[in-house]
């Protein structure tokens, strides 16, 4: 029982001694276990047994273990194997061997050898030194190969196939050994000498052979030269001569390549067509996503693909902003408000240039929208002007803050050395805006940072702040940039509330906002939500108190527009745009129109609303109501209305004539131009003519929006009902004659679209349901996959059961083994007894025999005597 | 901070001191008057101060007066019965004692006059103290009547005084709502309330007759504020809180009877409502009518005329009248011809925009919950509501769509509105007549609810989802609209704002370059940056 681990090794040994195929092929050895059922998919190991083999194995095993023990019984003296680790079963045999070897080496190690560093061990193969073997290269000669053949081993192979180092060393070591050891020659050494001698002979033989070959070759060549005389063709000789330099070249190449770094496989460069196609595919995918979200399907895991990624994007969140190409080399310095006079000068100069650049970029930007092409542009520009090249270099290095100062030096030095003076001066002039900015900690920081800069510079500052605080550079940067987004939003709101509103600055800051938003969608979403939530809440509060509210201020309009720029407006449900739309609708229903200014605000909101739904074509009743109400304001005769106006408009009242022209003559002098957004806040119209013009402008905007709405909602089933008020308004109350030509056109277009829409619809029918299947009466089949296993118990119970089963099996096995052991022992004992008995019998018989012969001899002697 | 505080304290101290001295002054005077009749002439000083311009002085004087005359009333040192004129009193043959009493009574009367004047003072503090003082006088008079109580059917109560106070409260020139709310505490007392109610009725009748029924917003507003503050207890046993305790004959006293209270209450309101009212007053009355007025009336059916008139007015007023009408129909068996027709005609686009939307839909839901309504009527309602839903804001749509579904659920024969399979599948024009006033003739049953189909494209996800449910057969269970009745736009917004974001936020993939670009460029086409 206690010999379990040993058993296995024994069994292995036994198995190895037999030739298994021999046994397996012997039909008398094989016992086939009959199977009762054939089970598909089950592999049975025990269909064939070799009882004889296993029995003999068992017997052998016992003989080696049990029998030995039995024989040692009652014996005090013992044979002990003192080899290292002989009885250590935990050690692997390899380890044992190694250890023993090491110990042996240690034992052999003399004091003399302590300082012998170069002593190297000789490696052998089948008792022969490998170093020796190498020198005796077998020659495989063929006629084609010439004298270089001989070189093609030791040195050559070493250099070509990289196996040289070790071998060479060994041969060296061997020589030293030969020199160093002059002791009394042991038997081994003698044998070695003998071997060496034979090798030497072998080598000599080889050399002779080579010489003979050389001679034959020489002969061949000579013969060839003669042959060339005979035949005017030298087929092989020249070729052989040419091969030589080629091979050298080859060797050099091989060596070179060996030292050379391995080149990484790179992706194939893409052609413009391929790029374009990829881009298109990407856009198509994004578009498909957008459509799916619009339908209100649940978004899967593909949501992250929303983020636009260029083909070269490293997916590290870094977005290259090529618009910064015009970044100028400014001296590194702290930002001082006190230095403004200098800065202003610089800015003035810069403005001129940046304006030009802005133009050129604007053209480019019109065509593209994606980064990839912008990058191409960058390359183009790099090629065109070296000055800019230098900057783009800088730009790419800007990412690391450590190198910042170095770059600045470079930046200031480089152009002044290399470029014309004008450009250098420009550079110097521009050298005021620092490259790095610390991210603002609070809103007033940002305000201070941006205070007193031109819109372009402000944008530059924000862009640089963003870059120098990129999330991958430091741990806290992500948070800083998220804050920056919030502050920027706040800043935009403040710009919009200033009078006059600084909308151009906002316009410039939009790309930065977009970039930041793309980086941190969650933070952006939260910031926007809080703005919308606050606005909605305050509006609700005012409504509760007063029952009506004033139109949202310009900052809110800007926020709504920015929302539309940053987030998709077409989604079925979106955490930002849905509340934004609700806010718009709330404003359109609850804000009374009391002045032309209010009306302008309302129309701006309508424009936004149309933008929000332009892609998804969703129905916005408030929009139609407001537009109808606006048209109602322009109706002169307000008696006998054929339609109803919905709040916030009233059929009649003090403000219901806002859009009625005071003088019909003003139509002639009117021409269409854009309304300023600031008109929603402050409207200064000196005279009646100006008022009339503004009225016409509002009216034209309104009509245009109505037209757009008509086209948007053309497919709705209740289109006719929705547009019925507008239709009757336009056809009966607001006659086209009194309007300018442009509006007359719109007027007729709208009426046409409305009347062209289909008024007939098929009846509503519920969607067909799948028929409910009949009840089936076939028995339910439960598939049982794990036979024999008890199901429904807990894990602990199963574990316990398993252990018990295992224990039982082991116990039985052990009993069996013990029985077999006793049987074996009994047999052995019996054998012993029998042997002993037979020996005794033999001896007795021998004795009897000898006695009998003795007796016979004695009797014969007696008989003879008697005779 | 510290020095300023000190200064404040010191200055406060000085004023306090001056006030104190004045108070002490007045108090000593009052005490001296009460002590001996020699000092009776000091009353004039007090009354003089009562007319001074300073608020504090006046208030002090008022307090002094109240103390003085209340004590006098208690001591019964005021002349009882019919008071002769001042000259007469001096000349007539009265005893000195009587002369003194008469003198005091005259002073009392003039004091009351002045206090009544003060009720229309511009300073609230003065008004308030004057009011309190007058009510103390009233209580005192009630306990110790100034008249001779010889005849039995008269119960001692200072009706004249109360009437005068009410008259002052119902001013034609100033809004007295603050005073009236102060006055409310006295209305807790049953007898005061009773007499106030009857004096209001008299006052209103008098004033409005003088006006010949013309509108007088301030006056009517005052009357309304006062009247709406009056509430009659629901049980007679609750009538316990009296200002003047009537020892004898308590059981016969009208004031102690709930029915009398209700009758007076009813007459007061009817007296007020029979005159023409400004429209916002109309609304205010209708808002409180069903739970503040009708339950307290002895015969609520008397309100029928008023309510039907209001129902005929149209618009928001009709909507509000619905509630009162409902109470009458429901509890008092009012039979209103063409009620549903009128209800049908109340459905205008404005229904969804007015403040009383929740109340209206709550009632409409009640009215239409009857299963005995004809199908054509229910279909007409459903169709009209659906049509109007095309102009409604999302907050209203959240109510209307389940409302329509509930109608269809209650009346399964209305299912043709959303499910009408026909063999000839030819498209047809909507046969529904929106302008037809009679629900029986509007051909709603022949139509389908295409409007809801349209609303499936509504911009708000909740509305669109609700509208989607007509695609499949409606569930058996009715939707509960009471939860959404009061929903506001902000609450709708919050649904999206507060949503915990497990998924990432989708972003716009078109790069934004300019403020006015993007979208369909609508804003950019009509507006420029500056």
Short mmCIF file of N, CA, C and O in Angstrom, two decimals, chain B residues 272-358:
data_model
loop_
_atom_site.label_atom_id
_atom_site.label_comp_id
_atom_site.label_asym_id
_atom_site.label_seq_id
_atom_site.Cartn_x
_atom_site.Cartn_y
_atom_site.Cartn_z
N UNK B 272 -74.78 88.10 -3.90
CA UNK B 272 -73.57 88.58 -4.57
C UNK B 272 -73.55 88.17 -6.04
O UNK B 272 -73.18 88.94 -6.93
N UNK B 273 -73.97 86.93 -6.30
CA UNK B 273 -73.83 86.38 -7.65
C UNK B 273 -74.88 86.91 -8.62
O UNK B 273 -74.73 86.70 -9.82
N UNK B 274 -75.93 87.54 -8.08
CA UNK B 274 -76.96 87.94 -9.03
C UNK B 274 -76.53 89.18 -9.82
O UNK B 274 -77.13 89.51 -10.83
N UNK B 275 -75.46 89.82 -9.37
CA UNK B 275 -74.97 90.97 -10.13
C UNK B 275 -73.92 90.52 -11.12
O UNK B 275 -73.35 89.45 -11.00
N UNK B 276 -73.68 91.38 -12.06
CA UNK B 276 -72.70 91.06 -13.09
C UNK B 276 -71.29 91.03 -12.47
O UNK B 276 -70.97 91.86 -11.63
N UNK B 277 -70.50 90.08 -12.93
CA UNK B 277 -69.17 89.92 -12.33
C UNK B 277 -68.09 90.06 -13.39
O UNK B 277 -68.30 89.68 -14.54
N UNK B 278 -66.93 90.57 -12.99
CA UNK B 278 -65.80 90.57 -13.94
C UNK B 278 -65.37 89.12 -14.22
O UNK B 278 -65.54 88.25 -13.36
N UNK B 279 -64.78 88.88 -15.41
CA UNK B 279 -64.58 87.48 -15.83
C UNK B 279 -63.58 86.75 -14.94
O UNK B 279 -63.74 85.57 -14.66
N UNK B 280 -62.54 87.47 -14.47
CA UNK B 280 -61.58 86.73 -13.63
C UNK B 280 -62.22 86.37 -12.28
O UNK B 280 -61.92 85.34 -11.70
N UNK B 281 -63.16 87.26 -11.82
CA UNK B 281 -63.90 86.96 -10.60
C UNK B 281 -64.78 85.73 -10.82
O UNK B 281 -64.86 84.84 -9.97
N UNK B 282 -65.36 85.70 -12.00
CA UNK B 282 -66.19 84.57 -12.39
C UNK B 282 -65.40 83.28 -12.23
O UNK B 282 -65.83 82.30 -11.61
N UNK B 283 -64.21 83.29 -12.79
CA UNK B 283 -63.37 82.09 -12.74
C UNK B 283 -63.03 81.72 -11.31
O UNK B 283 -63.11 80.56 -10.91
N UNK B 284 -62.69 82.77 -10.53
CA UNK B 284 -62.29 82.49 -9.14
C UNK B 284 -63.45 81.83 -8.39
O UNK B 284 -63.24 80.88 -7.63
N UNK B 285 -64.65 82.37 -8.62
CA UNK B 285 -65.80 81.82 -7.92
C UNK B 285 -66.04 80.38 -8.36
O UNK B 285 -66.25 79.48 -7.53
N UNK B 286 -65.94 80.16 -9.67
CA UNK B 286 -66.21 78.82 -10.17
C UNK B 286 -65.18 77.81 -9.67
O UNK B 286 -65.50 76.64 -9.45
N UNK B 287 -63.96 78.32 -9.48
CA UNK B 287 -62.92 77.40 -9.00
C UNK B 287 -63.27 76.88 -7.61
O UNK B 287 -63.11 75.69 -7.32
N UNK B 288 -63.78 77.79 -6.73
CA UNK B 288 -64.03 77.35 -5.36
C UNK B 288 -65.47 76.86 -5.17
O UNK B 288 -65.82 76.32 -4.13
N UNK B 289 -66.29 77.06 -6.21
CA UNK B 289 -67.73 76.82 -6.06
C UNK B 289 -68.03 75.41 -5.54
O UNK B 289 -68.77 75.25 -4.58
N UNK B 290 -67.42 74.44 -6.17
CA UNK B 290 -67.87 73.07 -5.88
C UNK B 290 -67.48 72.59 -4.51
O UNK B 290 -68.15 71.76 -3.93
N UNK B 291 -66.38 73.10 -3.95
CA UNK B 291 -66.04 72.56 -2.64
C UNK B 291 -66.12 73.57 -1.50
O UNK B 291 -66.05 73.18 -0.34
N UNK B 292 -66.27 74.85 -1.82
CA UNK B 292 -66.36 75.83 -0.72
C UNK B 292 -67.76 76.41 -0.59
O UNK B 292 -68.13 76.89 0.48
N UNK B 293 -68.52 76.40 -1.65
CA UNK B 293 -69.82 77.06 -1.56
C UNK B 293 -70.97 76.05 -1.57
O UNK B 293 -71.80 76.04 -0.66
N UNK B 294 -70.98 75.21 -2.57
CA UNK B 294 -72.14 74.31 -2.71
C UNK B 294 -72.41 73.47 -1.46
O UNK B 294 -73.56 73.35 -1.04
N UNK B 295 -71.39 72.89 -0.81
CA UNK B 295 -71.70 72.04 0.34
C UNK B 295 -72.33 72.81 1.51
O UNK B 295 -73.01 72.22 2.34
N UNK B 296 -72.06 74.13 1.55
CA UNK B 296 -72.54 74.89 2.69
C UNK B 296 -73.91 75.52 2.46
O UNK B 296 -74.41 76.23 3.32
N UNK B 297 -74.45 75.31 1.31
CA UNK B 297 -75.74 75.93 1.02
C UNK B 297 -76.86 75.01 1.47
O UNK B 297 -76.73 73.78 1.44
N UNK B 298 -77.96 75.64 1.89
CA UNK B 298 -79.07 74.78 2.31
C UNK B 298 -79.77 74.19 1.09
O UNK B 298 -80.20 73.04 1.13
N UNK B 299 -79.89 74.96 0.04
CA UNK B 299 -80.46 74.42 -1.19
C UNK B 299 -79.51 74.67 -2.36
O UNK B 299 -79.58 75.72 -3.01
N UNK B 300 -78.60 73.74 -2.59
CA UNK B 300 -77.61 73.98 -3.65
C UNK B 300 -78.26 74.15 -5.02
O UNK B 300 -77.67 74.77 -5.91
N UNK B 301 -79.44 73.62 -5.20
CA UNK B 301 -80.08 73.72 -6.52
C UNK B 301 -80.34 75.16 -6.91
O UNK B 301 -80.54 75.44 -8.10
N UNK B 302 -80.30 76.04 -5.92
CA UNK B 302 -80.51 77.44 -6.27
C UNK B 302 -79.37 77.97 -7.15
O UNK B 302 -79.50 79.01 -7.79
N UNK B 303 -78.30 77.25 -7.16
CA UNK B 303 -77.14 77.67 -7.96
C UNK B 303 -77.29 77.31 -9.44
O UNK B 303 -76.45 77.68 -10.25
N UNK B 304 -78.31 76.53 -9.75
CA UNK B 304 -78.45 76.04 -11.12
C UNK B 304 -78.42 77.18 -12.13
O UNK B 304 -77.70 77.12 -13.14
N UNK B 305 -79.15 78.21 -11.82
CA UNK B 305 -79.22 79.31 -12.77
C UNK B 305 -77.85 79.90 -13.04
O UNK B 305 -77.46 80.11 -14.19
N UNK B 306 -77.17 80.13 -11.93
CA UNK B 306 -75.84 80.72 -12.08
C UNK B 306 -74.93 79.80 -12.91
O UNK B 306 -74.24 80.24 -13.83
N UNK B 307 -74.96 78.51 -12.60
CA UNK B 307 -74.05 77.57 -13.26
C UNK B 307 -74.38 77.40 -14.74
O UNK B 307 -73.49 77.36 -15.58
N UNK B 308 -75.68 77.28 -15.02
CA UNK B 308 -76.02 77.12 -16.44
C UNK B 308 -75.63 78.37 -17.21
O UNK B 308 -75.12 78.27 -18.34
N UNK B 309 -75.84 79.51 -16.58
CA UNK B 309 -75.44 80.74 -17.26
C UNK B 309 -73.94 80.71 -17.54
O UNK B 309 -73.48 81.04 -18.64
N UNK B 310 -73.17 80.28 -16.53
CA UNK B 310 -71.73 80.21 -16.70
C UNK B 310 -71.35 79.20 -17.77
O UNK B 310 -70.43 79.41 -18.56
N UNK B 311 -72.06 78.11 -17.81
CA UNK B 311 -71.75 77.05 -18.77
C UNK B 311 -71.99 77.53 -20.20
O UNK B 311 -71.30 77.10 -21.13
N UNK B 312 -72.97 78.46 -20.31
CA UNK B 312 -73.27 78.96 -21.64
C UNK B 312 -72.22 79.95 -22.13
O UNK B 312 -72.12 80.20 -23.33
N UNK B 313 -71.47 80.50 -21.21
CA UNK B 313 -70.54 81.57 -21.59
C UNK B 313 -69.50 81.05 -22.59
O UNK B 313 -69.17 81.71 -23.57
N UNK B 314 -69.03 79.84 -22.35
CA UNK B 314 -68.03 79.28 -23.27
C UNK B 314 -66.63 79.53 -22.77
O UNK B 314 -66.39 80.36 -21.90
N UNK B 315 -65.69 78.79 -23.38
CA UNK B 315 -64.29 78.97 -23.02
C UNK B 315 -64.00 78.43 -21.64
O UNK B 315 -64.64 77.50 -21.15
N UNK B 316 -63.04 79.08 -21.02
CA UNK B 316 -62.55 78.59 -19.73
C UNK B 316 -63.64 78.61 -18.68
O UNK B 316 -63.69 77.72 -17.82
N UNK B 317 -64.53 79.62 -18.75
CA UNK B 317 -65.57 79.71 -17.74
C UNK B 317 -66.48 78.49 -17.79
O UNK B 317 -66.84 77.91 -16.76
N UNK B 318 -66.79 78.05 -18.99
CA UNK B 318 -67.62 76.86 -19.12
C UNK B 318 -66.92 75.65 -18.52
O UNK B 318 -67.52 74.83 -17.83
N UNK B 319 -65.64 75.58 -18.81
CA UNK B 319 -64.87 74.45 -18.27
C UNK B 319 -64.99 74.42 -16.76
O UNK B 319 -65.16 73.35 -16.16
N UNK B 320 -64.90 75.62 -16.15
CA UNK B 320 -64.92 75.66 -14.70
C UNK B 320 -66.32 75.38 -14.17
O UNK B 320 -66.47 74.77 -13.11
N UNK B 321 -67.31 75.82 -14.93
CA UNK B 321 -68.68 75.59 -14.48
C UNK B 321 -69.00 74.10 -14.46
O UNK B 321 -69.88 73.66 -13.72
N UNK B 322 -68.28 73.36 -15.25
CA UNK B 322 -68.50 71.92 -15.33
C UNK B 322 -68.46 71.28 -13.95
O UNK B 322 -69.26 70.41 -13.63
N UNK B 323 -67.52 71.72 -13.15
CA UNK B 323 -67.33 71.08 -11.86
C UNK B 323 -68.56 71.24 -10.97
O UNK B 323 -69.06 70.28 -10.38
N UNK B 324 -69.05 72.49 -10.92
CA UNK B 324 -70.26 72.73 -10.14
C UNK B 324 -71.43 71.94 -10.69
O UNK B 324 -72.20 71.32 -9.94
N UNK B 325 -71.53 71.95 -12.00
CA UNK B 325 -72.63 71.23 -12.64
C UNK B 325 -72.55 69.75 -12.30
O UNK B 325 -73.57 69.10 -12.05
N UNK B 326 -71.34 69.28 -12.29
CA UNK B 326 -71.17 67.86 -11.99
C UNK B 326 -71.72 67.53 -10.61
O UNK B 326 -72.45 66.57 -10.42
N UNK B 327 -71.40 68.41 -9.65
CA UNK B 327 -71.89 68.18 -8.29
C UNK B 327 -73.41 68.18 -8.29
O UNK B 327 -74.05 67.31 -7.69
N UNK B 328 -74.00 69.14 -9.00
CA UNK B 328 -75.45 69.22 -9.03
C UNK B 328 -76.06 68.00 -9.70
O UNK B 328 -77.03 67.43 -9.22
N UNK B 329 -75.50 67.61 -10.82
CA UNK B 329 -76.04 66.46 -11.54
C UNK B 329 -75.87 65.20 -10.71
O UNK B 329 -76.77 64.38 -10.58
N UNK B 330 -74.72 65.11 -10.11
CA UNK B 330 -74.36 63.89 -9.42
C UNK B 330 -75.14 63.74 -8.10
O UNK B 330 -75.66 62.67 -7.80
N UNK B 331 -75.23 64.85 -7.36
CA UNK B 331 -75.79 64.73 -6.01
C UNK B 331 -77.20 65.29 -5.88
O UNK B 331 -77.88 65.01 -4.93
N UNK B 332 -77.57 66.13 -6.81
CA UNK B 332 -78.86 66.78 -6.63
C UNK B 332 -79.81 66.55 -7.78
O UNK B 332 -80.73 67.33 -8.01
N UNK B 333 -79.54 65.53 -8.55
CA UNK B 333 -80.45 65.10 -9.60
C UNK B 333 -80.79 66.19 -10.61
O UNK B 333 -81.92 66.28 -11.07
N UNK B 334 -79.83 66.96 -10.89
CA UNK B 334 -80.08 67.97 -11.92
C UNK B 334 -80.14 67.29 -13.28
O UNK B 334 -79.29 66.46 -13.61
N UNK B 335 -81.16 67.64 -14.03
CA UNK B 335 -81.24 67.09 -15.38
C UNK B 335 -80.91 68.21 -16.34
O UNK B 335 -81.61 69.20 -16.43
N UNK B 336 -79.79 68.01 -17.05
CA UNK B 336 -79.34 69.08 -17.92
C UNK B 336 -79.47 68.63 -19.36
O UNK B 336 -78.75 67.74 -19.80
N UNK B 337 -80.38 69.20 -20.09
CA UNK B 337 -80.55 68.78 -21.49
C UNK B 337 -79.32 69.17 -22.30
O UNK B 337 -78.71 70.21 -22.06
N UNK B 338 -78.97 68.33 -23.26
CA UNK B 338 -77.85 68.61 -24.18
C UNK B 338 -76.53 68.83 -23.46
O UNK B 338 -75.67 69.58 -23.92
N UNK B 339 -76.38 68.20 -22.30
CA UNK B 339 -75.16 68.40 -21.55
C UNK B 339 -73.95 67.92 -22.36
O UNK B 339 -72.95 68.62 -22.48
N UNK B 340 -74.08 66.75 -22.95
CA UNK B 340 -72.94 66.17 -23.68
C UNK B 340 -72.65 66.93 -24.95
O UNK B 340 -71.50 67.05 -25.38
N UNK B 341 -73.71 67.45 -25.55
CA UNK B 341 -73.50 68.23 -26.76
C UNK B 341 -72.68 69.48 -26.43
O UNK B 341 -71.76 69.85 -27.16
N UNK B 342 -73.04 70.05 -25.30
CA UNK B 342 -72.30 71.26 -24.91
C UNK B 342 -70.87 70.90 -24.54
O UNK B 342 -69.93 71.62 -24.85
N UNK B 343 -70.73 69.77 -23.86
CA UNK B 343 -69.39 69.32 -23.50
C UNK B 343 -68.56 69.09 -24.75
O UNK B 343 -67.39 69.46 -24.82
N UNK B 344 -69.23 68.52 -25.74
CA UNK B 344 -68.54 68.25 -27.00
C UNK B 344 -68.06 69.56 -27.62
O UNK B 344 -66.95 69.65 -28.15
N UNK B 345 -68.93 70.57 -27.54
CA UNK B 345 -68.55 71.84 -28.14
C UNK B 345 -67.54 72.62 -27.33
O UNK B 345 -66.96 73.59 -27.80
N UNK B 346 -67.34 72.17 -26.09
CA UNK B 346 -66.30 72.80 -25.29
C UNK B 346 -64.91 72.42 -25.77
O UNK B 346 -63.93 73.08 -25.45
N UNK B 347 -64.85 71.34 -26.51
CA UNK B 347 -63.54 70.86 -26.95
C UNK B 347 -63.00 71.77 -28.05
O UNK B 347 -63.41 71.69 -29.19
N UNK B 348 -62.13 72.61 -27.65
CA UNK B 348 -61.48 73.57 -28.56
C UNK B 348 -59.98 73.39 -28.40
O UNK B 348 -59.54 72.82 -27.42
N UNK B 349 -59.22 73.90 -29.36
CA UNK B 349 -57.76 73.77 -29.18
C UNK B 349 -57.28 74.35 -27.86
O UNK B 349 -56.29 73.89 -27.29
N UNK B 350 -57.98 75.37 -27.37
CA UNK B 350 -57.49 76.02 -26.16
C UNK B 350 -57.59 75.13 -24.93
O UNK B 350 -56.93 75.37 -23.93
N UNK B 351 -58.40 74.09 -25.03
CA UNK B 351 -58.57 73.19 -23.89
C UNK B 351 -57.22 72.66 -23.41
O UNK B 351 -56.99 72.48 -22.22
N UNK B 352 -56.32 72.46 -24.37
CA UNK B 352 -55.03 71.86 -24.01
C UNK B 352 -54.05 72.88 -23.45
O UNK B 352 -52.99 72.52 -23.00
N UNK B 353 -54.40 74.13 -23.57
CA UNK B 353 -53.42 75.14 -23.18
C UNK B 353 -53.78 75.86 -21.90
O UNK B 353 -52.96 76.54 -21.32
N UNK B 354 -55.05 75.74 -21.47
CA UNK B 354 -55.46 76.51 -20.30
C UNK B 354 -54.96 75.86 -19.02
O UNK B 354 -54.56 74.70 -19.00
N UNK B 355 -55.03 76.67 -17.96
CA UNK B 355 -54.53 76.21 -16.67
C UNK B 355 -55.37 75.06 -16.12
O UNK B 355 -54.88 74.22 -15.40
N UNK B 356 -56.65 75.08 -16.47
CA UNK B 356 -57.57 74.13 -15.82
C UNK B 356 -57.66 72.81 -16.57
O UNK B 356 -58.64 72.09 -16.45
N UNK B 357 -56.63 72.54 -17.38
CA UNK B 357 -56.62 71.34 -18.19
C UNK B 357 -56.84 70.07 -17.36
O UNK B 357 -57.68 69.23 -17.68
N UNK B 358 -56.12 69.99 -16.26
CA UNK B 358 -56.18 68.78 -15.45
C UNK B 358 -57.59 68.58 -14.91
O UNK B 358 -58.16 67.48 -15.00
#
